[in-house]
């Protein structure tokens, strides 16, 4: 029997999964009771704390909160669009956060304080899961703090309009959809970082990198996106650079 496209099509249909069934499978894995379960939380924390990234020496420190939240029955991450009035990265998407203040006990407190100042989410509502290791970003080291902030309606948040234009949520399902993930290449330094297009605004750059790290730790059974990058590494003892070609993953991350 000669195989043709027409002859094998019934077999392909028999063994393929309909699109609506694929969505249902992903939905069941991303349900709040699964992602927020004790076993899932524990595994996520261990992975998040294990991420090792380059950091600078003798520079200022900052922190960002990576707020996992519940919105319209789905889990997602809460982002904010920075005001055009701010001097740092105006009009760009970011997580709540900022520079460490002298009165902050540690960088976790920095993340919680900045979240309150920018989005008026009280620290009592924030369930901090863990803090990651410092990440070098130019002339500052940034600590990502992963937390669950419960149910959020971004349109009703009392945002600080001097710093924030608006807040929005991107669901985990959209963040994990490979059709909605692109990448952005940078020249200074040379690197490639993921770009997420499933929300109201594009999530990219440093915030996209942290989103990638968090997704790898939080829902590794669904989030399968991998990318390669070239990054010049500057040693602490000299100005010489070394280019490393690597597979970005949760245990060997460079951004």
PDB file of C-alpha atoms in Angstrom:
ATOM      1  CA  UNK A   1       0.000   0.000   0.000  1.00  0.00           C
ATOM      2  CA  UNK A   2       1.381   3.376  -1.001  1.00  0.00           C
ATOM      3  CA  UNK A   3       1.394   5.924   1.805  1.00  0.00           C
ATOM      4  CA  UNK A   4      -0.013   9.302   0.936  1.00  0.00           C
ATOM      5  CA  UNK A   5      -1.041  12.325   2.954  1.00  0.00           C
ATOM      6  CA  UNK A   6      -4.670  11.341   2.499  1.00  0.00           C
ATOM      7  CA  UNK A   7      -4.106   7.751   3.620  1.00  0.00           C
ATOM      8  CA  UNK A   8      -2.234   8.569   6.830  1.00  0.00           C
ATOM      9  CA  UNK A   9      -4.394  11.526   7.865  1.00  0.00           C
ATOM     10  CA  UNK A  10      -6.971   9.294   9.698  1.00  0.00           C
ATOM     11  CA  UNK A  11      -4.154   7.731  11.715  1.00  0.00           C
ATOM     12  CA  UNK A  12      -2.753  11.138  12.627  1.00  0.00           C
ATOM     13  CA  UNK A  13      -6.183  12.275  13.758  1.00  0.00           C
ATOM     14  CA  UNK A  14      -6.606   9.111  15.835  1.00  0.00           C
ATOM     15  CA  UNK A  15      -3.372   9.641  17.752  1.00  0.00           C
ATOM     16  CA  UNK A  16      -3.350  13.436  17.951  1.00  0.00           C
ATOM     17  CA  UNK A  17      -4.697  15.501  20.766  1.00  0.00           C
ATOM     18  CA  UNK A  18      -7.346  18.030  19.896  1.00  0.00           C
ATOM     19  CA  UNK A  19      -6.425  21.658  20.708  1.00  0.00           C
ATOM     20  CA  UNK A  20      -9.169  21.977  23.275  1.00  0.00           C
ATOM     21  CA  UNK A  21      -7.875  18.885  25.065  1.00  0.00           C
ATOM     22  CA  UNK A  22      -4.349  20.277  25.155  1.00  0.00           C
ATOM     23  CA  UNK A  23      -5.682  23.435  26.775  1.00  0.00           C
ATOM     24  CA  UNK A  24      -7.559  21.367  29.349  1.00  0.00           C
ATOM     25  CA  UNK A  25      -4.374  19.448  30.209  1.00  0.00           C
ATOM     26  CA  UNK A  26      -2.435  22.654  30.748  1.00  0.00           C
ATOM     27  CA  UNK A  27      -5.259  24.185  32.751  1.00  0.00           C
ATOM     28  CA  UNK A  28      -5.401  21.242  35.122  1.00  0.00           C
ATOM     29  CA  UNK A  29      -1.664  21.485  35.783  1.00  0.00           C
ATOM     30  CA  UNK A  30      -1.818  25.226  36.389  1.00  0.00           C
ATOM     31  CA  UNK A  31      -4.810  25.166  38.724  1.00  0.00           C
ATOM     32  CA  UNK A  32      -4.233  27.059  41.992  1.00  0.00           C
ATOM     33  CA  UNK A  33      -4.638  23.952  44.126  1.00  0.00           C
ATOM     34  CA  UNK A  34      -1.813  22.285  42.185  1.00  0.00           C
ATOM     35  CA  UNK A  35       0.643  25.183  41.897  1.00  0.00           C
ATOM     36  CA  UNK A  36       0.054  26.343  45.472  1.00  0.00           C
ATOM     37  CA  UNK A  37       0.244  22.867  47.002  1.00  0.00           C
ATOM     38  CA  UNK A  38       2.824  22.308  49.706  1.00  0.00           C
ATOM     39  CA  UNK A  39       4.888  19.935  47.569  1.00  0.00           C
ATOM     40  CA  UNK A  40       4.902  22.321  44.601  1.00  0.00           C
ATOM     41  CA  UNK A  41       5.801  25.266  46.792  1.00  0.00           C
ATOM     42  CA  UNK A  42       8.672  23.380  48.427  1.00  0.00           C
ATOM     43  CA  UNK A  43      10.128  22.284  45.082  1.00  0.00           C
ATOM     44  CA  UNK A  44       9.818  25.818  43.709  1.00  0.00           C
ATOM     45  CA  UNK A  45      11.603  27.346  46.689  1.00  0.00           C
ATOM     46  CA  UNK A  46      14.511  24.899  46.440  1.00  0.00           C
ATOM     47  CA  UNK A  47      15.001  25.628  42.728  1.00  0.00           C
ATOM     48  CA  UNK A  48      14.639  29.392  43.126  1.00  0.00           C
ATOM     49  CA  UNK A  49      17.267  29.510  45.871  1.00  0.00           C
ATOM     50  CA  UNK A  50      19.649  27.388  43.806  1.00  0.00           C
ATOM     51  CA  UNK A  51      19.868  29.811  40.876  1.00  0.00           C
ATOM     52  CA  UNK A  52      23.370  31.227  40.561  1.00  0.00           C
ATOM     53  CA  UNK A  53      23.938  34.364  38.524  1.00  0.00           C
ATOM     54  CA  UNK A  54      26.799  36.849  38.119  1.00  0.00           C
ATOM     55  CA  UNK A  55      26.827  39.787  40.491  1.00  0.00           C
ATOM     56  CA  UNK A  56      29.003  42.868  40.778  1.00  0.00           C
ATOM     57  CA  UNK A  57      31.290  43.835  43.655  1.00  0.00           C
ATOM     58  CA  UNK A  58      30.963  46.957  45.788  1.00  0.00           C
ATOM     59  CA  UNK A  59      27.764  48.249  44.187  1.00  0.00           C
ATOM     60  CA  UNK A  60      24.382  49.349  45.509  1.00  0.00           C
ATOM     61  CA  UNK A  61      21.645  46.808  46.200  1.00  0.00           C
ATOM     62  CA  UNK A  62      17.987  46.648  45.231  1.00  0.00           C
ATOM     63  CA  UNK A  63      15.130  44.173  45.369  1.00  0.00           C
ATOM     64  CA  UNK A  64      12.034  43.313  43.360  1.00  0.00           C
ATOM     65  CA  UNK A  65       8.972  41.374  44.428  1.00  0.00           C
ATOM     66  CA  UNK A  66       7.871  38.637  42.017  1.00  0.00           C
ATOM     67  CA  UNK A  67       4.168  38.596  42.943  1.00  0.00           C
ATOM     68  CA  UNK A  68       2.300  35.420  42.120  1.00  0.00           C
ATOM     69  CA  UNK A  69      -1.409  36.220  42.382  1.00  0.00           C
ATOM     70  CA  UNK A  70      -4.922  34.981  41.679  1.00  0.00           C
ATOM     71  CA  UNK A  71      -6.918  36.972  39.120  1.00  0.00           C
ATOM     72  CA  UNK A  72     -10.227  35.907  37.561  1.00  0.00           C
ATOM     73  CA  UNK A  73      -9.747  32.394  38.879  1.00  0.00           C
ATOM     74  CA  UNK A  74      -6.290  31.947  37.311  1.00  0.00           C
ATOM     75  CA  UNK A  75      -2.809  32.232  38.723  1.00  0.00           C
ATOM     76  CA  UNK A  76      -0.483  34.757  37.143  1.00  0.00           C
ATOM     77  CA  UNK A  77       2.203  37.318  37.858  1.00  0.00           C
ATOM     78  CA  UNK A  78       1.407  40.910  38.756  1.00  0.00           C
ATOM     79  CA  UNK A  79       3.359  43.495  36.766  1.00  0.00           C
ATOM     80  CA  UNK A  80       3.344  47.246  36.604  1.00  0.00           C
ATOM     81  CA  UNK A  81       3.966  49.761  33.839  1.00  0.00           C
ATOM     82  CA  UNK A  82       6.357  52.421  35.074  1.00  0.00           C
ATOM     83  CA  UNK A  83       5.323  56.050  34.871  1.00  0.00           C
ATOM     84  CA  UNK A  84       6.922  58.342  32.310  1.00  0.00           C
ATOM     85  CA  UNK A  85       7.746  60.641  35.224  1.00  0.00           C
ATOM     86  CA  UNK A  86      10.371  58.355  36.740  1.00  0.00           C
ATOM     87  CA  UNK A  87      13.996  58.743  35.733  1.00  0.00           C
ATOM     88  CA  UNK A  88      14.786  55.006  35.637  1.00  0.00           C
ATOM     89  CA  UNK A  89      13.267  52.963  32.785  1.00  0.00           C
ATOM     90  CA  UNK A  90      10.179  55.166  32.232  1.00  0.00           C
ATOM     91  CA  UNK A  91       7.298  53.545  30.381  1.00  0.00           C
ATOM     92  CA  UNK A  92       8.663  50.020  30.778  1.00  0.00           C
ATOM     93  CA  UNK A  93       7.161  46.944  32.416  1.00  0.00           C
ATOM     94  CA  UNK A  94       8.664  45.856  35.727  1.00  0.00           C
ATOM     95  CA  UNK A  95       7.980  44.080  38.965  1.00  0.00           C
ATOM     96  CA  UNK A  96       7.435  46.262  42.040  1.00  0.00           C
ATOM     97  CA  UNK A  97      10.729  47.080  43.707  1.00  0.00           C
ATOM     98  CA  UNK A  98      13.551  49.546  44.068  1.00  0.00           C
ATOM     99  CA  UNK A  99      16.770  50.506  45.801  1.00  0.00           C
ATOM    100  CA  UNK A 100      17.498  49.431  49.358  1.00  0.00           C
ATOM    101  CA  UNK A 101      16.864  52.129  51.920  1.00  0.00           C
ATOM    102  CA  UNK A 102      19.127  52.653  54.929  1.00  0.00           C
ATOM    103  CA  UNK A 103      16.200  51.844  57.219  1.00  0.00           C
ATOM    104  CA  UNK A 104      15.461  48.487  55.550  1.00  0.00           C
ATOM    105  CA  UNK A 105      16.478  45.534  57.717  1.00  0.00           C
ATOM    106  CA  UNK A 106      17.196  43.423  54.635  1.00  0.00           C
ATOM    107  CA  UNK A 107      16.339  43.207  50.939  1.00  0.00           C
ATOM    108  CA  UNK A 108      13.135  41.306  51.623  1.00  0.00           C
ATOM    109  CA  UNK A 109      11.934  44.341  53.510  1.00  0.00           C
ATOM    110  CA  UNK A 110      13.025  46.500  50.582  1.00  0.00           C
ATOM    111  CA  UNK A 111      10.796  44.496  48.232  1.00  0.00           C
ATOM    112  CA  UNK A 112       7.836  44.661  50.625  1.00  0.00           C
ATOM    113  CA  UNK A 113       8.266  48.395  51.291  1.00  0.00           C
ATOM    114  CA  UNK A 114       8.507  49.244  47.599  1.00  0.00           C
ATOM    115  CA  UNK A 115       5.445  47.104  46.828  1.00  0.00           C
ATOM    116  CA  UNK A 116       3.461  49.063  49.402  1.00  0.00           C
ATOM    117  CA  UNK A 117       4.714  52.415  48.136  1.00  0.00           C
ATOM    118  CA  UNK A 118       3.992  51.601  44.492  1.00  0.00           C
ATOM    119  CA  UNK A 119       0.883  49.393  44.601  1.00  0.00           C
ATOM    120  CA  UNK A 120      -0.421  49.785  48.160  1.00  0.00           C
ATOM    121  CA  UNK A 121      -0.312  46.042  48.791  1.00  0.00           C
ATOM    122  CA  UNK A 122       0.331  45.690  52.542  1.00  0.00           C
ATOM    123  CA  UNK A 123       3.068  43.364  53.694  1.00  0.00           C
ATOM    124  CA  UNK A 124       0.521  41.488  55.810  1.00  0.00           C
ATOM    125  CA  UNK A 125      -1.048  40.247  52.565  1.00  0.00           C
ATOM    126  CA  UNK A 126       2.263  39.120  51.085  1.00  0.00           C
ATOM    127  CA  UNK A 127       3.241  35.505  51.704  1.00  0.00           C
ATOM    128  CA  UNK A 128       6.975  35.551  50.984  1.00  0.00           C
ATOM    129  CA  UNK A 129       8.111  32.156  49.719  1.00  0.00           C
ATOM    130  CA  UNK A 130      11.806  32.833  49.380  1.00  0.00           C
ATOM    131  CA  UNK A 131      14.458  35.269  48.231  1.00  0.00           C
ATOM    132  CA  UNK A 132      16.808  34.436  45.394  1.00  0.00           C
ATOM    133  CA  UNK A 133      20.488  35.251  45.017  1.00  0.00           C
ATOM    134  CA  UNK A 134      21.676  38.678  43.935  1.00  0.00           C
ATOM    135  CA  UNK A 135      21.678  39.378  40.196  1.00  0.00           C
ATOM    136  CA  UNK A 136      24.094  41.871  38.704  1.00  0.00           C
ATOM    137  CA  UNK A 137      22.301  44.504  36.628  1.00  0.00           C
ATOM    138  CA  UNK A 138      24.702  47.217  35.533  1.00  0.00           C
ATOM    139  CA  UNK A 139      25.892  49.093  38.600  1.00  0.00           C
ATOM    140  CA  UNK A 140      23.445  47.463  41.014  1.00  0.00           C
ATOM    141  CA  UNK A 141      22.804  43.988  42.420  1.00  0.00           C
ATOM    142  CA  UNK A 142      19.123  43.025  42.485  1.00  0.00           C
ATOM    143  CA  UNK A 143      17.529  40.375  44.693  1.00  0.00           C
ATOM    144  CA  UNK A 144      14.297  38.769  43.389  1.00  0.00           C
ATOM    145  CA  UNK A 145      11.828  37.925  46.158  1.00  0.00           C
ATOM    146  CA  UNK A 146       9.196  35.353  45.203  1.00  0.00           C
ATOM    147  CA  UNK A 147       5.863  35.721  46.981  1.00  0.00           C
ATOM    148  CA  UNK A 148       2.155  34.940  46.766  1.00  0.00           C
ATOM    149  CA  UNK A 149      -0.085  37.979  47.234  1.00  0.00           C
ATOM    150  CA  UNK A 150      -3.477  36.260  47.027  1.00  0.00           C
ATOM    151  CA  UNK A 151      -6.378  37.499  44.956  1.00  0.00           C
ATOM    152  CA  UNK A 152      -5.716  40.767  43.153  1.00  0.00           C
ATOM    153  CA  UNK A 153      -7.821  43.047  40.981  1.00  0.00           C
ATOM    154  CA  UNK A 154      -5.189  45.269  39.331  1.00  0.00           C
ATOM    155  CA  UNK A 155      -7.740  47.871  38.246  1.00  0.00           C
ATOM    156  CA  UNK A 156      -8.687  48.458  41.885  1.00  0.00           C
ATOM    157  CA  UNK A 157      -5.188  48.804  43.313  1.00  0.00           C
ATOM    158  CA  UNK A 158      -4.371  52.216  44.773  1.00  0.00           C
ATOM    159  CA  UNK A 159      -1.298  52.685  42.639  1.00  0.00           C
ATOM    160  CA  UNK A 160       1.146  55.526  43.127  1.00  0.00           C
ATOM    161  CA  UNK A 161       0.795  57.416  39.838  1.00  0.00           C
ATOM    162  CA  UNK A 162       4.020  59.302  40.438  1.00  0.00           C
ATOM    163  CA  UNK A 163       5.837  56.010  39.882  1.00  0.00           C
ATOM    164  CA  UNK A 164       3.345  53.646  38.246  1.00  0.00           C
ATOM    165  CA  UNK A 165       1.155  54.135  35.192  1.00  0.00           C
ATOM    166  CA  UNK A 166      -0.904  50.978  35.707  1.00  0.00           C
ATOM    167  CA  UNK A 167      -0.812  47.430  37.066  1.00  0.00           C
ATOM    168  CA  UNK A 168      -1.767  44.303  35.135  1.00  0.00           C
ATOM    169  CA  UNK A 169      -1.663  40.515  35.440  1.00  0.00           C
ATOM    170  CA  UNK A 170      -0.431  37.965  32.911  1.00  0.00           C
ATOM    171  CA  UNK A 171      -1.738  34.456  33.567  1.00  0.00           C
ATOM    172  CA  UNK A 172       0.631  31.520  33.919  1.00  0.00           C
ATOM    173  CA  UNK A 173      -1.141  29.864  31.017  1.00  0.00           C
ATOM    174  CA  UNK A 174      -0.263  32.740  28.676  1.00  0.00           C
ATOM    175  CA  UNK A 175       3.258  33.010  30.026  1.00  0.00           C
ATOM    176  CA  UNK A 176       3.763  29.305  29.320  1.00  0.00           C
ATOM    177  CA  UNK A 177       2.289  29.418  25.812  1.00  0.00           C
ATOM    178  CA  UNK A 178       5.227  28.958  23.384  1.00  0.00           C
ATOM    179  CA  UNK A 179       3.307  30.845  20.699  1.00  0.00           C
ATOM    180  CA  UNK A 180       3.394  33.930  22.919  1.00  0.00           C
ATOM    181  CA  UNK A 181       7.107  33.776  23.769  1.00  0.00           C
ATOM    182  CA  UNK A 182       9.645  35.563  21.598  1.00  0.00           C
ATOM    183  CA  UNK A 183      13.160  36.777  22.392  1.00  0.00           C
ATOM    184  CA  UNK A 184      15.086  40.027  22.388  1.00  0.00           C
ATOM    185  CA  UNK A 185      18.798  40.294  21.576  1.00  0.00           C
ATOM    186  CA  UNK A 186      20.959  42.921  23.262  1.00  0.00           C
ATOM    187  CA  UNK A 187      24.377  44.215  22.219  1.00  0.00           C
ATOM    188  CA  UNK A 188      25.669  45.841  25.419  1.00  0.00           C
ATOM    189  CA  UNK A 189      26.216  43.383  26.959  1.00  0.00           C
ATOM    190  CA  UNK A 190      25.624  40.710  24.320  1.00  0.00           C
ATOM    191  CA  UNK A 191      22.753  38.510  25.451  1.00  0.00           C
ATOM    192  CA  UNK A 192      19.414  37.063  24.428  1.00  0.00           C
ATOM    193  CA  UNK A 193      16.443  37.248  26.798  1.00  0.00           C
ATOM    194  CA  UNK A 194      12.831  36.035  26.536  1.00  0.00           C
ATOM    195  CA  UNK A 195       9.947  38.328  25.669  1.00  0.00           C
ATOM    196  CA  UNK A 196       6.355  37.502  26.706  1.00  0.00           C
ATOM    197  CA  UNK A 197       3.503  38.826  24.560  1.00  0.00           C
ATOM    198  CA  UNK A 198       0.449  37.326  26.262  1.00  0.00           C
ATOM    199  CA  UNK A 199      -0.444  40.296  28.469  1.00  0.00           C
ATOM    200  CA  UNK A 200      -1.593  43.860  28.027  1.00  0.00           C
ATOM    201  CA  UNK A 201       2.019  44.996  27.717  1.00  0.00           C
ATOM    202  CA  UNK A 202       5.167  43.234  26.544  1.00  0.00           C
ATOM    203  CA  UNK A 203       7.254  41.709  29.331  1.00  0.00           C
ATOM    204  CA  UNK A 204      10.914  41.745  28.344  1.00  0.00           C
ATOM    205  CA  UNK A 205      14.458  42.657  29.375  1.00  0.00           C
ATOM    206  CA  UNK A 206      15.477  42.166  32.986  1.00  0.00           C
ATOM    207  CA  UNK A 207      11.848  41.585  34.037  1.00  0.00           C
ATOM    208  CA  UNK A 208      11.489  38.969  31.300  1.00  0.00           C
ATOM    209  CA  UNK A 209      14.607  37.180  32.560  1.00  0.00           C
ATOM    210  CA  UNK A 210      13.285  37.038  36.128  1.00  0.00           C
ATOM    211  CA  UNK A 211       9.908  35.852  34.808  1.00  0.00           C
ATOM    212  CA  UNK A 212      11.692  33.037  32.988  1.00  0.00           C
ATOM    213  CA  UNK A 213      13.560  32.040  36.129  1.00  0.00           C
ATOM    214  CA  UNK A 214      10.363  32.046  38.199  1.00  0.00           C
ATOM    215  CA  UNK A 215       8.418  29.983  35.661  1.00  0.00           C
ATOM    216  CA  UNK A 216      11.176  27.361  35.449  1.00  0.00           C
ATOM    217  CA  UNK A 217      10.966  26.963  39.214  1.00  0.00           C
ATOM    218  CA  UNK A 218       7.200  27.286  39.640  1.00  0.00           C
ATOM    219  CA  UNK A 219       5.736  25.215  36.787  1.00  0.00           C
ATOM    220  CA  UNK A 220       8.572  23.203  35.165  1.00  0.00           C
ATOM    221  CA  UNK A 221       6.103  20.527  34.054  1.00  0.00           C
ATOM    222  CA  UNK A 222       4.402  23.060  31.751  1.00  0.00           C
ATOM    223  CA  UNK A 223       6.992  25.739  31.027  1.00  0.00           C
ATOM    224  CA  UNK A 224       9.438  24.208  28.551  1.00  0.00           C
ATOM    225  CA  UNK A 225      10.901  27.295  26.909  1.00  0.00           C
ATOM    226  CA  UNK A 226      14.688  27.251  26.551  1.00  0.00           C
ATOM    227  CA  UNK A 227      16.998  29.713  24.908  1.00  0.00           C
ATOM    228  CA  UNK A 228      20.693  30.185  24.282  1.00  0.00           C
ATOM    229  CA  UNK A 229      22.680  33.297  24.979  1.00  0.00           C
ATOM    230  CA  UNK A 230      26.135  34.764  24.625  1.00  0.00           C
ATOM    231  CA  UNK A 231      27.209  36.911  27.537  1.00  0.00           C
ATOM    232  CA  UNK A 232      30.588  38.571  28.216  1.00  0.00           C
ATOM    233  CA  UNK A 233      31.628  37.803  31.768  1.00  0.00           C
ATOM    234  CA  UNK A 234      33.788  40.426  33.493  1.00  0.00           C
ATOM    235  CA  UNK A 235      35.955  39.057  36.275  1.00  0.00           C
ATOM    236  CA  UNK A 236      36.279  40.915  39.551  1.00  0.00           C
ATOM    237  CA  UNK A 237      40.081  41.104  39.261  1.00  0.00           C
ATOM    238  CA  UNK A 238      40.465  42.555  35.776  1.00  0.00           C
ATOM    239  CA  UNK A 239      38.632  44.174  32.892  1.00  0.00           C
ATOM    240  CA  UNK A 240      39.204  41.220  30.584  1.00  0.00           C
ATOM    241  CA  UNK A 241      36.047  39.579  29.277  1.00  0.00           C
ATOM    242  CA  UNK A 242      35.257  35.982  28.506  1.00  0.00           C
ATOM    243  CA  UNK A 243      32.292  35.032  26.295  1.00  0.00           C
ATOM    244  CA  UNK A 244      30.325  32.042  27.516  1.00  0.00           C
ATOM    245  CA  UNK A 245      27.805  30.184  25.335  1.00  0.00           C
ATOM    246  CA  UNK A 246      25.293  28.510  27.550  1.00  0.00           C
ATOM    247  CA  UNK A 247      21.873  26.945  27.837  1.00  0.00           C
ATOM    248  CA  UNK A 248      19.834  29.134  30.206  1.00  0.00           C
ATOM    249  CA  UNK A 249      18.131  27.017  32.826  1.00  0.00           C
ATOM    250  CA  UNK A 250      17.057  27.226  36.427  1.00  0.00           C
ATOM    251  CA  UNK A 251      20.319  25.950  37.891  1.00  0.00           C
ATOM    252  CA  UNK A 252      22.795  27.750  35.635  1.00  0.00           C
ATOM    253  CA  UNK A 253      21.374  31.187  34.922  1.00  0.00           C
ATOM    254  CA  UNK A 254      23.198  34.233  33.643  1.00  0.00           C
ATOM    255  CA  UNK A 255      21.384  37.441  32.793  1.00  0.00           C
TER     256      UNK A 255
END
